[in-house]
């Protein structure tokens, strides 16, 4: 298996005020070989507030994550932030 990406999600995405961090790991099944490079993304917002009500908000990193993941070859040239 090859680890392609790690997407760190904001604390409290699934359970507000619990303080539990969550990450999405994306793997590709391979017959041989392993991981060369891993793409990391630190998600700040998922389009919903991080309180009990989980109301829609304007900040949403998900479209950016999808766009960048589908063009990982360009990400290799991007400066780290």
Coordinates of N, CA and C in Angstrom, one line a residue:
X1 N 0.8 -1.2 0.0 CA 0.0 0.0 0.0 C 0.9 1.2 0.0
X2 N 0.3 2.3 -0.6 CA 1.1 3.5 -0.7 C 0.2 4.6 0.0
X3 N 0.8 5.4 0.9 CA 0.1 6.5 1.5 C 0.3 7.7 0.6
X4 N -0.9 8.2 0.1 CA -0.9 9.3 -0.8 C -1.0 10.7 -0.1
X5 N -1.9 10.7 0.9 CA -2.2 12.0 1.5 C -2.7 11.9 2.9
X6 N -2.4 12.9 3.7 CA -2.9 13.1 5.1 C -3.6 14.4 5.1
X7 N -4.9 14.4 5.5 CA -5.6 15.7 5.6 C -6.0 15.8 7.1
X8 N -5.4 16.8 7.7 CA -5.7 17.0 9.1 C -7.0 17.9 9.2
X9 N -7.9 17.5 10.0 CA -9.2 18.2 10.2 C -9.2 19.0 11.5
X10 N -10.0 20.1 11.5 CA -10.0 20.9 12.8 C -10.5 20.0 14.0
X11 N -10.0 20.3 15.1 CA -10.4 19.7 16.3 C -11.9 20.0 16.6
X12 N -12.7 19.0 16.9 CA -14.1 19.2 17.1 C -15.0 19.1 16.0
X13 N -14.5 18.6 14.8 CA -15.3 18.5 13.6 C -16.5 17.5 13.9
X14 N -16.2 16.4 14.5 CA -17.2 15.3 14.8 C -17.9 15.5 16.1
X15 N -17.2 16.0 17.1 CA -17.8 16.1 18.4 C -17.3 17.4 19.0
X16 N -18.1 18.5 18.9 CA -17.7 19.8 19.4 C -17.2 19.8 20.9
X17 N -16.2 20.5 21.2 CA -15.6 20.6 22.5 C -14.9 19.4 23.0
X18 N -14.9 18.3 22.3 CA -14.2 17.1 22.7 C -12.7 17.2 22.6
X19 N -12.2 18.1 21.7 CA -10.8 18.3 21.6 C -10.0 17.2 20.9
X20 N -10.8 16.4 20.2 CA -10.2 15.2 19.5 C -9.8 15.6 18.1
X21 N -8.5 15.4 17.8 CA -8.1 15.7 16.4 C -8.4 14.5 15.5
X22 N -8.7 14.8 14.3 CA -9.0 13.7 13.3 C -8.2 14.0 12.0
X23 N -7.8 12.9 11.4 CA -7.1 13.1 10.1 C -7.6 12.0 9.1
X24 N -7.7 12.4 7.9 CA -8.1 11.5 6.8 C -6.8 11.0 6.1
X25 N -6.6 9.7 6.0 CA -5.5 9.1 5.4 C -6.0 8.5 4.1
X26 N -5.3 8.8 3.0 CA -5.7 8.3 1.7 C -4.6 7.4 1.2
X27 N -5.0 6.1 0.9 CA -4.0 5.1 0.5 C -4.4 4.6 -1.0
X28 N -3.4 4.1 -1.7 CA -3.5 3.4 -2.9 C -3.0 2.0 -2.8
X29 N -3.8 1.1 -3.2 CA -3.4 -0.3 -3.1 C -2.4 -0.6 -4.2
X30 N -1.3 -1.1 -3.9 CA -0.2 -1.4 -4.9 C 0.2 -2.9 -4.7
X31 N 0.6 -3.5 -5.8 CA 1.1 -4.8 -5.8 C 2.5 -4.9 -5.1
X32 N 3.3 -3.8 -5.3 CA 4.6 -3.8 -4.7 C 5.0 -2.3 -4.5
X33 N 6.1 -2.1 -3.9 CA 6.5 -0.7 -3.6 C 5.8 -0.1 -2.4
X34 N 6.2 1.1 -2.2 CA 5.6 1.8 -1.0 C 5.5 3.2 -1.2
X35 N 5.5 4.0 -0.2 CA 5.3 5.4 -0.2 C 6.6 6.1 -0.5
X36 N 6.5 7.0 -1.5 CA 7.6 7.9 -1.8 C 7.4 9.3 -1.2
X37 N 6.3 9.9 -1.6 CA 6.0 11.2 -1.1 C 4.6 11.2 -0.6
X38 N 4.3 12.0 0.4 CA 3.0 12.2 1.0 C 2.6 13.6 1.0
X39 N 1.3 13.9 0.5 CA 0.8 15.2 0.5 C 0.0 15.5 1.8
X40 N 0.4 16.6 2.4 CA -0.3 17.0 3.7 C -1.1 18.2 3.4
X41 N -2.3 18.3 4.1 CA -3.2 19.5 4.0 C -3.7 19.7 5.4
X42 N -3.6 20.9 5.9 CA -4.1 21.2 7.2 C -5.5 22.0 7.1
X43 N -6.6 21.3 7.1 CA -7.9 21.9 6.9 C -8.2 22.8 8.1
X44 N -8.6 24.0 7.8 CA -9.0 24.9 8.9 C -10.5 25.0 9.0
X45 N -11.3 24.8 8.0 CA -12.7 24.9 8.1 C -13.4 23.9 7.1
X46 N -14.5 23.3 7.5 CA -15.2 22.3 6.7 C -16.6 22.9 6.2
X47 N -16.8 24.2 6.4 CA -18.0 24.8 5.9 C -19.1 24.8 6.9
X48 N -18.8 24.3 8.1 CA -19.8 24.4 9.2 C -19.1 24.9 10.5
X49 N -19.9 25.5 11.4 CA -19.3 26.1 12.6 C -18.9 24.9 13.5
X50 N -17.9 25.1 14.4 CA -17.4 24.1 15.2 C -18.1 24.0 16.6
X51 N -19.3 24.6 16.7 CA -20.0 24.5 17.9 C -21.1 23.4 17.9
X52 N -21.9 23.3 18.9 CA -23.0 22.3 18.9 C -23.9 22.3 17.7
X53 N -24.2 23.5 17.2 CA -25.2 23.7 16.2 C -24.7 23.4 14.8
X54 N -23.4 23.4 14.6 CA -22.9 23.1 13.2 C -23.6 23.8 12.1
X55 N -23.7 25.1 12.2 CA -24.4 26.0 11.2 C -23.4 26.2 10.1
X56 N -24.0 26.3 8.8 CA -23.2 26.6 7.7 C -22.4 28.0 7.8
X57 N -21.2 28.0 7.4 CA -20.4 29.2 7.4 C -19.7 29.3 6.1
X58 N -19.1 30.5 5.8 CA -18.6 30.7 4.5 C -17.2 30.1 4.3
X59 N -16.5 29.9 5.3 CA -15.1 29.3 5.2 C -15.3 27.8 5.0
X60 N -14.7 27.3 3.9 CA -14.8 25.9 3.6 C -13.6 25.5 2.7
X61 N -12.7 24.7 3.3 CA -11.5 24.2 2.6 C -11.7 23.0 1.7
X62 N -12.8 22.4 1.8 CA -13.1 21.1 1.1 C -12.9 21.3 -0.4
X63 N -13.5 22.3 -1.1 CA -13.3 22.5 -2.5 C -11.8 22.6 -2.9
X64 N -11.1 23.3 -2.1 CA -9.6 23.5 -2.3 C -8.9 22.2 -2.2
X65 N -9.2 21.4 -1.2 CA -8.6 20.1 -1.0 C -8.8 19.2 -2.2
X66 N -10.1 19.1 -2.6 CA -10.4 18.3 -3.8 C -9.6 18.7 -5.0
X67 N -9.6 20.0 -5.3 CA -8.9 20.6 -6.5 C -7.4 20.2 -6.4
X68 N -6.8 20.5 -5.3 CA -5.4 20.2 -5.1 C -5.0 18.7 -5.2
X69 N -5.9 17.9 -4.6 CA -5.6 16.5 -4.6 C -5.7 15.9 -6.0
X70 N -6.6 16.4 -6.8 CA -6.7 16.0 -8.2 C -5.6 16.5 -9.1
X71 N -4.8 17.4 -8.6 CA -3.6 17.9 -9.4 C -2.4 17.9 -8.5
X72 N -2.1 16.7 -7.9 CA -0.9 16.6 -7.0 C 0.4 16.9 -7.7
X73 N 0.5 16.7 -9.0 CA 1.8 17.0 -9.7 C 2.1 18.4 -9.5
X74 N 1.2 19.3 -9.5 CA 1.4 20.8 -9.3 C 1.8 21.1 -7.9
X75 N 1.3 20.3 -7.0 CA 1.6 20.5 -5.5 C 3.1 20.3 -5.2
X76 N 3.8 19.5 -6.0 CA 5.2 19.3 -5.7 C 6.0 20.6 -5.9
X77 N 5.5 21.5 -6.8 CA 6.2 22.7 -7.1 C 5.8 23.8 -6.1
X78 N 4.7 23.6 -5.4 CA 4.2 24.7 -4.5 C 5.1 24.8 -3.2
X79 N 5.3 26.1 -2.8 CA 6.1 26.3 -1.6 C 5.2 25.9 -0.3
X80 N 5.9 25.4 0.7 CA 5.2 25.0 1.9 C 4.8 26.3 2.6
X81 N 3.7 26.2 3.3 CA 3.3 27.3 4.1 C 3.0 26.9 5.5

